[in-house]
């Protein structure tokens, strides 16, 4: 199989309603209760010895890593279409928060921790921009690029690039498997596509490939499933 061929996935579309339903039904096998081992292992690459950073979590769900970063003194901004996911994040940690509208985006709301260092937007990521969010020193992109519809990847990446400060670090987790055996999500994003999407804007380095095949993946009909971690450096 050609490593850059994503097969029938090219035209696959998952609607916002389908994602909302996953949260409503508790069908969230993608959520990692204990956090992600690659995040823990490569946290220093993201932070690079710096303190008080602004870190962005696209399609954040209720990622536990957001709480870890805040406990280290950083601030976190996330975006997620499921309000349920965001409310579960705050309730899981007993964190008080307030809700407020987002003036620039009709129907959107922001859930912000009372102490102000966690701001989670409930809306489509494509409604956001640097004028709403500002810019970021780092990104943790796990379950985000691999979850957006393949036809929307260029749009997603253009937005992400517009949100990056100079000298920021972007940790990106993709998945690798035979896309003719599973329709996704998560979608297969080959290394060649990472290079074509991001290559003109940053340095790309593959940090690690991890065999992550589980019974869940075998039920999908797969015989291999890798997680691939990249660091993207947005140099000045």
PDB file of C-alpha atoms in Angstrom:
ATOM      1  CA  UNK A   1       0.000   0.000   0.000  1.00  0.00           C
ATOM      2  CA  UNK A   2       1.241   3.490  -0.815  1.00  0.00           C
ATOM      3  CA  UNK A   3       1.971   5.156   2.504  1.00  0.00           C
ATOM      4  CA  UNK A   4       0.417   8.419   1.357  1.00  0.00           C
ATOM      5  CA  UNK A   5      -2.864   6.879   0.174  1.00  0.00           C
ATOM      6  CA  UNK A   6      -5.711   7.441   2.624  1.00  0.00           C
ATOM      7  CA  UNK A   7      -8.048   5.260   0.593  1.00  0.00           C
ATOM      8  CA  UNK A   8     -11.789   5.740   0.910  1.00  0.00           C
ATOM      9  CA  UNK A   9     -11.312   8.089   3.869  1.00  0.00           C
ATOM     10  CA  UNK A  10     -10.736  11.089   1.594  1.00  0.00           C
ATOM     11  CA  UNK A  11     -14.488  11.761   1.303  1.00  0.00           C
ATOM     12  CA  UNK A  12     -15.590  10.619   4.750  1.00  0.00           C
ATOM     13  CA  UNK A  13     -17.584  13.173   6.745  1.00  0.00           C
ATOM     14  CA  UNK A  14     -18.551  12.950  10.420  1.00  0.00           C
ATOM     15  CA  UNK A  15     -21.150  15.525  11.450  1.00  0.00           C
ATOM     16  CA  UNK A  16     -21.168  17.659  14.581  1.00  0.00           C
ATOM     17  CA  UNK A  17     -24.318  15.803  15.665  1.00  0.00           C
ATOM     18  CA  UNK A  18     -22.468  12.483  15.520  1.00  0.00           C
ATOM     19  CA  UNK A  19     -19.776  13.822  17.863  1.00  0.00           C
ATOM     20  CA  UNK A  20     -22.406  15.175  20.263  1.00  0.00           C
ATOM     21  CA  UNK A  21     -24.082  11.779  20.234  1.00  0.00           C
ATOM     22  CA  UNK A  22     -20.807  10.027  21.115  1.00  0.00           C
ATOM     23  CA  UNK A  23     -20.604  12.127  24.286  1.00  0.00           C
ATOM     24  CA  UNK A  24     -24.292  11.658  25.105  1.00  0.00           C
ATOM     25  CA  UNK A  25     -24.001   7.883  24.711  1.00  0.00           C
ATOM     26  CA  UNK A  26     -20.703   7.691  26.576  1.00  0.00           C
ATOM     27  CA  UNK A  27     -19.110   6.277  23.435  1.00  0.00           C
ATOM     28  CA  UNK A  28     -15.800   7.995  24.141  1.00  0.00           C
ATOM     29  CA  UNK A  29     -13.182   5.267  23.831  1.00  0.00           C
ATOM     30  CA  UNK A  30     -10.797   8.029  22.714  1.00  0.00           C
ATOM     31  CA  UNK A  31     -10.781   9.655  26.185  1.00  0.00           C
ATOM     32  CA  UNK A  32      -7.747   8.704  28.277  1.00  0.00           C
ATOM     33  CA  UNK A  33      -8.624   8.801  31.987  1.00  0.00           C
ATOM     34  CA  UNK A  34      -4.981   8.536  33.008  1.00  0.00           C
ATOM     35  CA  UNK A  35      -3.775  11.058  30.476  1.00  0.00           C
ATOM     36  CA  UNK A  36      -1.583  10.298  27.501  1.00  0.00           C
ATOM     37  CA  UNK A  37       1.804   8.624  28.095  1.00  0.00           C
ATOM     38  CA  UNK A  38       3.407  10.541  25.206  1.00  0.00           C
ATOM     39  CA  UNK A  39       2.296  13.815  26.794  1.00  0.00           C
ATOM     40  CA  UNK A  40       4.040  12.907  30.030  1.00  0.00           C
ATOM     41  CA  UNK A  41       7.146  11.700  28.240  1.00  0.00           C
ATOM     42  CA  UNK A  42       7.555  14.747  25.987  1.00  0.00           C
ATOM     43  CA  UNK A  43       6.106  17.498  28.161  1.00  0.00           C
ATOM     44  CA  UNK A  44       9.537  19.147  28.353  1.00  0.00           C
ATOM     45  CA  UNK A  45       9.591  19.438  24.547  1.00  0.00           C
ATOM     46  CA  UNK A  46       6.315  21.359  24.715  1.00  0.00           C
ATOM     47  CA  UNK A  47       7.296  23.616  27.612  1.00  0.00           C
ATOM     48  CA  UNK A  48      10.988  23.967  26.766  1.00  0.00           C
ATOM     49  CA  UNK A  49      11.832  25.161  30.271  1.00  0.00           C
ATOM     50  CA  UNK A  50       9.387  28.049  30.084  1.00  0.00           C
ATOM     51  CA  UNK A  51       6.830  29.009  32.709  1.00  0.00           C
ATOM     52  CA  UNK A  52       3.464  30.764  32.505  1.00  0.00           C
ATOM     53  CA  UNK A  53       2.663  29.586  28.988  1.00  0.00           C
ATOM     54  CA  UNK A  54      -0.646  29.720  27.114  1.00  0.00           C
ATOM     55  CA  UNK A  55      -1.395  26.251  25.746  1.00  0.00           C
ATOM     56  CA  UNK A  56      -4.150  25.450  23.264  1.00  0.00           C
ATOM     57  CA  UNK A  57      -6.120  22.184  23.225  1.00  0.00           C
ATOM     58  CA  UNK A  58      -8.083  21.855  19.953  1.00  0.00           C
ATOM     59  CA  UNK A  59     -11.123  19.531  20.166  1.00  0.00           C
ATOM     60  CA  UNK A  60     -10.239  19.122  23.838  1.00  0.00           C
ATOM     61  CA  UNK A  61     -13.043  16.907  25.139  1.00  0.00           C
ATOM     62  CA  UNK A  62     -12.327  16.620  28.876  1.00  0.00           C
ATOM     63  CA  UNK A  63      -8.599  15.987  28.497  1.00  0.00           C
ATOM     64  CA  UNK A  64      -6.950  15.516  31.882  1.00  0.00           C
ATOM     65  CA  UNK A  65      -3.716  17.080  30.607  1.00  0.00           C
ATOM     66  CA  UNK A  66      -5.432  20.477  30.778  1.00  0.00           C
ATOM     67  CA  UNK A  67      -5.630  20.158  34.563  1.00  0.00           C
ATOM     68  CA  UNK A  68      -1.996  19.033  34.799  1.00  0.00           C
ATOM     69  CA  UNK A  69      -0.760  22.113  32.946  1.00  0.00           C
ATOM     70  CA  UNK A  70      -2.832  24.495  35.048  1.00  0.00           C
ATOM     71  CA  UNK A  71      -1.459  22.869  38.210  1.00  0.00           C
ATOM     72  CA  UNK A  72       2.035  23.657  36.860  1.00  0.00           C
ATOM     73  CA  UNK A  73       1.159  27.335  36.525  1.00  0.00           C
ATOM     74  CA  UNK A  74       0.279  27.514  32.832  1.00  0.00           C
ATOM     75  CA  UNK A  75      -3.016  28.671  31.366  1.00  0.00           C
ATOM     76  CA  UNK A  76      -5.098  26.541  29.032  1.00  0.00           C
ATOM     77  CA  UNK A  77      -7.589  27.355  26.301  1.00  0.00           C
ATOM     78  CA  UNK A  78      -9.652  24.592  24.717  1.00  0.00           C
ATOM     79  CA  UNK A  79     -12.393  24.284  22.158  1.00  0.00           C
ATOM     80  CA  UNK A  80     -14.974  21.515  21.994  1.00  0.00           C
ATOM     81  CA  UNK A  81     -18.371  21.185  20.341  1.00  0.00           C
ATOM     82  CA  UNK A  82     -19.821  19.124  23.225  1.00  0.00           C
ATOM     83  CA  UNK A  83     -20.881  21.222  26.194  1.00  0.00           C
ATOM     84  CA  UNK A  84     -21.367  17.986  28.122  1.00  0.00           C
ATOM     85  CA  UNK A  85     -17.667  17.166  27.732  1.00  0.00           C
ATOM     86  CA  UNK A  86     -16.635  20.575  29.067  1.00  0.00           C
ATOM     87  CA  UNK A  87     -19.004  20.404  32.039  1.00  0.00           C
ATOM     88  CA  UNK A  88     -17.724  16.925  32.855  1.00  0.00           C
ATOM     89  CA  UNK A  89     -14.171  18.279  32.864  1.00  0.00           C
ATOM     90  CA  UNK A  90     -14.998  20.872  35.514  1.00  0.00           C
ATOM     91  CA  UNK A  91     -17.134  18.475  37.580  1.00  0.00           C
ATOM     92  CA  UNK A  92     -14.506  15.696  37.432  1.00  0.00           C
ATOM     93  CA  UNK A  93     -12.071  18.011  39.238  1.00  0.00           C
ATOM     94  CA  UNK A  94     -14.618  19.896  41.344  1.00  0.00           C
ATOM     95  CA  UNK A  95     -13.509  23.136  39.703  1.00  0.00           C
ATOM     96  CA  UNK A  96     -15.895  26.073  39.989  1.00  0.00           C
ATOM     97  CA  UNK A  97     -16.519  27.848  36.698  1.00  0.00           C
ATOM     98  CA  UNK A  98     -18.746  30.446  35.113  1.00  0.00           C
ATOM     99  CA  UNK A  99     -20.361  30.534  31.688  1.00  0.00           C
ATOM    100  CA  UNK A 100     -20.335  33.555  29.430  1.00  0.00           C
ATOM    101  CA  UNK A 101     -21.325  34.254  25.846  1.00  0.00           C
ATOM    102  CA  UNK A 102     -18.677  34.860  23.179  1.00  0.00           C
ATOM    103  CA  UNK A 103     -19.679  38.205  21.607  1.00  0.00           C
ATOM    104  CA  UNK A 104     -17.934  37.495  18.298  1.00  0.00           C
ATOM    105  CA  UNK A 105     -19.596  34.088  17.776  1.00  0.00           C
ATOM    106  CA  UNK A 106     -23.368  33.664  17.692  1.00  0.00           C
ATOM    107  CA  UNK A 107     -24.519  30.808  19.941  1.00  0.00           C
ATOM    108  CA  UNK A 108     -21.076  30.090  21.351  1.00  0.00           C
ATOM    109  CA  UNK A 109     -20.267  30.132  25.038  1.00  0.00           C
ATOM    110  CA  UNK A 110     -17.106  30.032  27.088  1.00  0.00           C
ATOM    111  CA  UNK A 111     -16.782  28.068  30.304  1.00  0.00           C
ATOM    112  CA  UNK A 112     -14.057  29.617  32.412  1.00  0.00           C
ATOM    113  CA  UNK A 113     -12.635  28.431  35.715  1.00  0.00           C
ATOM    114  CA  UNK A 114     -13.242  30.906  38.511  1.00  0.00           C
ATOM    115  CA  UNK A 115      -9.492  31.384  38.909  1.00  0.00           C
ATOM    116  CA  UNK A 116      -9.375  32.306  35.208  1.00  0.00           C
ATOM    117  CA  UNK A 117      -6.624  30.003  33.963  1.00  0.00           C
ATOM    118  CA  UNK A 118      -8.862  27.528  32.074  1.00  0.00           C
ATOM    119  CA  UNK A 119     -11.044  28.902  29.276  1.00  0.00           C
ATOM    120  CA  UNK A 120     -13.004  26.333  27.287  1.00  0.00           C
ATOM    121  CA  UNK A 121     -15.000  27.443  24.261  1.00  0.00           C
ATOM    122  CA  UNK A 122     -18.107  25.516  23.286  1.00  0.00           C
ATOM    123  CA  UNK A 123     -18.472  26.024  19.536  1.00  0.00           C
ATOM    124  CA  UNK A 124     -17.110  24.866  16.205  1.00  0.00           C
ATOM    125  CA  UNK A 125     -13.349  25.305  16.039  1.00  0.00           C
ATOM    126  CA  UNK A 126     -13.814  26.937  12.624  1.00  0.00           C
ATOM    127  CA  UNK A 127     -15.681  29.825  14.267  1.00  0.00           C
ATOM    128  CA  UNK A 128     -12.548  30.762  16.206  1.00  0.00           C
ATOM    129  CA  UNK A 129      -9.656  32.998  15.208  1.00  0.00           C
ATOM    130  CA  UNK A 130      -6.661  34.724  16.764  1.00  0.00           C
ATOM    131  CA  UNK A 131      -8.814  37.831  17.236  1.00  0.00           C
ATOM    132  CA  UNK A 132     -11.015  35.814  19.610  1.00  0.00           C
ATOM    133  CA  UNK A 133      -8.378  33.610  21.213  1.00  0.00           C
ATOM    134  CA  UNK A 134      -5.088  35.463  20.919  1.00  0.00           C
ATOM    135  CA  UNK A 135      -1.977  33.403  20.192  1.00  0.00           C
ATOM    136  CA  UNK A 136      -0.352  30.428  21.911  1.00  0.00           C
ATOM    137  CA  UNK A 137       3.049  29.282  23.114  1.00  0.00           C
ATOM    138  CA  UNK A 138       2.156  25.616  22.674  1.00  0.00           C
ATOM    139  CA  UNK A 139      -0.442  23.173  21.381  1.00  0.00           C
ATOM    140  CA  UNK A 140      -1.331  19.635  22.400  1.00  0.00           C
ATOM    141  CA  UNK A 141      -3.071  18.137  19.353  1.00  0.00           C
ATOM    142  CA  UNK A 142      -4.171  14.635  20.188  1.00  0.00           C
ATOM    143  CA  UNK A 143      -7.446  13.353  18.797  1.00  0.00           C
ATOM    144  CA  UNK A 144      -7.883  16.638  16.925  1.00  0.00           C
ATOM    145  CA  UNK A 145      -6.214  16.661  13.485  1.00  0.00           C
ATOM    146  CA  UNK A 146      -7.030  12.938  13.269  1.00  0.00           C
ATOM    147  CA  UNK A 147     -10.689  13.687  14.083  1.00  0.00           C
ATOM    148  CA  UNK A 148     -11.411  16.519  11.656  1.00  0.00           C
ATOM    149  CA  UNK A 149     -12.914  15.440   8.358  1.00  0.00           C
ATOM    150  CA  UNK A 150     -10.164  14.843   5.785  1.00  0.00           C
ATOM    151  CA  UNK A 151     -11.712  17.452   3.476  1.00  0.00           C
ATOM    152  CA  UNK A 152     -11.347  20.057   6.272  1.00  0.00           C
ATOM    153  CA  UNK A 153      -7.680  19.423   7.094  1.00  0.00           C
ATOM    154  CA  UNK A 154      -6.299  22.378   5.158  1.00  0.00           C
ATOM    155  CA  UNK A 155      -8.803  24.714   6.797  1.00  0.00           C
ATOM    156  CA  UNK A 156      -7.979  23.320  10.233  1.00  0.00           C
ATOM    157  CA  UNK A 157      -4.221  23.612   9.758  1.00  0.00           C
ATOM    158  CA  UNK A 158      -4.476  27.166   8.402  1.00  0.00           C
ATOM    159  CA  UNK A 159      -6.346  28.138  11.569  1.00  0.00           C
ATOM    160  CA  UNK A 160      -3.838  26.396  13.826  1.00  0.00           C
ATOM    161  CA  UNK A 161      -0.887  28.084  12.116  1.00  0.00           C
ATOM    162  CA  UNK A 162      -2.572  31.476  12.591  1.00  0.00           C
ATOM    163  CA  UNK A 163      -2.784  30.821  16.360  1.00  0.00           C
ATOM    164  CA  UNK A 164       0.924  30.098  16.893  1.00  0.00           C
ATOM    165  CA  UNK A 165       3.344  32.543  18.490  1.00  0.00           C
ATOM    166  CA  UNK A 166       6.900  32.684  17.199  1.00  0.00           C
ATOM    167  CA  UNK A 167       9.105  30.102  18.951  1.00  0.00           C
ATOM    168  CA  UNK A 168       6.077  28.020  19.929  1.00  0.00           C
ATOM    169  CA  UNK A 169       5.981  24.223  20.053  1.00  0.00           C
ATOM    170  CA  UNK A 170       3.145  22.073  18.726  1.00  0.00           C
ATOM    171  CA  UNK A 171       2.940  18.446  19.805  1.00  0.00           C
ATOM    172  CA  UNK A 172       0.892  16.470  17.284  1.00  0.00           C
ATOM    173  CA  UNK A 173      -0.251  12.871  17.699  1.00  0.00           C
ATOM    174  CA  UNK A 174      -1.404  11.092  14.547  1.00  0.00           C
ATOM    175  CA  UNK A 175      -2.390   7.479  13.971  1.00  0.00           C
ATOM    176  CA  UNK A 176      -1.220   5.028  11.345  1.00  0.00           C
ATOM    177  CA  UNK A 177      -3.190   1.990  10.155  1.00  0.00           C
ATOM    178  CA  UNK A 178      -4.612   0.563   6.937  1.00  0.00           C
ATOM    179  CA  UNK A 179      -7.314   3.107   5.969  1.00  0.00           C
ATOM    180  CA  UNK A 180      -8.965   0.578   3.649  1.00  0.00           C
ATOM    181  CA  UNK A 181      -9.859  -1.565   6.678  1.00  0.00           C
ATOM    182  CA  UNK A 182     -11.387   1.125   8.917  1.00  0.00           C
ATOM    183  CA  UNK A 183     -13.316   4.190   7.841  1.00  0.00           C
ATOM    184  CA  UNK A 184     -12.328   6.376  10.810  1.00  0.00           C
ATOM    185  CA  UNK A 185     -12.330   8.429  12.919  1.00  0.00           C
ATOM    186  CA  UNK A 186      -9.613   8.585  14.007  1.00  0.00           C
ATOM    187  CA  UNK A 187      -8.408   9.125  10.460  1.00  0.00           C
ATOM    188  CA  UNK A 188      -5.071   8.044   9.050  1.00  0.00           C
ATOM    189  CA  UNK A 189      -2.844  11.056   8.363  1.00  0.00           C
ATOM    190  CA  UNK A 190       0.382  10.005   6.612  1.00  0.00           C
ATOM    191  CA  UNK A 191       3.685  11.761   7.240  1.00  0.00           C
ATOM    192  CA  UNK A 192       3.708  13.099   3.673  1.00  0.00           C
ATOM    193  CA  UNK A 193       0.471  14.945   4.419  1.00  0.00           C
ATOM    194  CA  UNK A 194       1.842  16.423   7.663  1.00  0.00           C
ATOM    195  CA  UNK A 195       4.709  17.800   5.585  1.00  0.00           C
ATOM    196  CA  UNK A 196       2.456  19.236   2.898  1.00  0.00           C
ATOM    197  CA  UNK A 197       0.081  20.781   5.471  1.00  0.00           C
ATOM    198  CA  UNK A 198       2.628  22.281   7.868  1.00  0.00           C
ATOM    199  CA  UNK A 199       5.977  22.169   6.058  1.00  0.00           C
ATOM    200  CA  UNK A 200       6.043  25.747   4.806  1.00  0.00           C
ATOM    201  CA  UNK A 201       5.508  27.165   8.284  1.00  0.00           C
ATOM    202  CA  UNK A 202       7.521  25.135  10.750  1.00  0.00           C
ATOM    203  CA  UNK A 203      10.203  22.560  11.352  1.00  0.00           C
ATOM    204  CA  UNK A 204       8.751  19.061  11.648  1.00  0.00           C
ATOM    205  CA  UNK A 205      10.366  16.289  13.641  1.00  0.00           C
ATOM    206  CA  UNK A 206       8.985  12.813  14.320  1.00  0.00           C
ATOM    207  CA  UNK A 207       9.727  12.038  17.972  1.00  0.00           C
ATOM    208  CA  UNK A 208       8.308   8.556  18.396  1.00  0.00           C
ATOM    209  CA  UNK A 209       6.126   5.825  16.903  1.00  0.00           C
ATOM    210  CA  UNK A 210       4.293   3.620  19.383  1.00  0.00           C
ATOM    211  CA  UNK A 211       2.511   0.333  18.747  1.00  0.00           C
ATOM    212  CA  UNK A 212      -0.926   1.017  20.223  1.00  0.00           C
ATOM    213  CA  UNK A 213      -2.913  -1.940  18.828  1.00  0.00           C
ATOM    214  CA  UNK A 214      -5.694  -2.886  21.243  1.00  0.00           C
ATOM    215  CA  UNK A 215      -8.747  -5.134  21.250  1.00  0.00           C
ATOM    216  CA  UNK A 216     -10.774  -2.072  20.251  1.00  0.00           C
ATOM    217  CA  UNK A 217      -8.689  -1.723  17.080  1.00  0.00           C
ATOM    218  CA  UNK A 218      -8.834  -5.457  16.352  1.00  0.00           C
ATOM    219  CA  UNK A 219     -12.633  -5.202  16.462  1.00  0.00           C
ATOM    220  CA  UNK A 220     -12.320  -2.557  13.738  1.00  0.00           C
ATOM    221  CA  UNK A 221     -10.578  -5.218  11.635  1.00  0.00           C
ATOM    222  CA  UNK A 222      -7.075  -3.802  11.992  1.00  0.00           C
ATOM    223  CA  UNK A 223      -3.881  -5.797  12.428  1.00  0.00           C
ATOM    224  CA  UNK A 224      -1.645  -2.814  13.185  1.00  0.00           C
ATOM    225  CA  UNK A 225      -2.261   0.582  14.787  1.00  0.00           C
ATOM    226  CA  UNK A 226       0.500   3.066  15.561  1.00  0.00           C
ATOM    227  CA  UNK A 227       0.481   6.399  17.308  1.00  0.00           C
ATOM    228  CA  UNK A 228       2.993   8.807  15.804  1.00  0.00           C
ATOM    229  CA  UNK A 229       4.195  11.868  17.734  1.00  0.00           C
ATOM    230  CA  UNK A 230       5.616  14.914  15.982  1.00  0.00           C
ATOM    231  CA  UNK A 231       6.922  18.186  17.303  1.00  0.00           C
ATOM    232  CA  UNK A 232       6.338  21.190  15.068  1.00  0.00           C
ATOM    233  CA  UNK A 233       8.569  24.169  15.865  1.00  0.00           C
ATOM    234  CA  UNK A 234       7.340  27.552  14.745  1.00  0.00           C
ATOM    235  CA  UNK A 235      10.636  29.388  14.551  1.00  0.00           C
ATOM    236  CA  UNK A 236      10.907  33.146  14.466  1.00  0.00           C
TER     237      UNK A 236
END
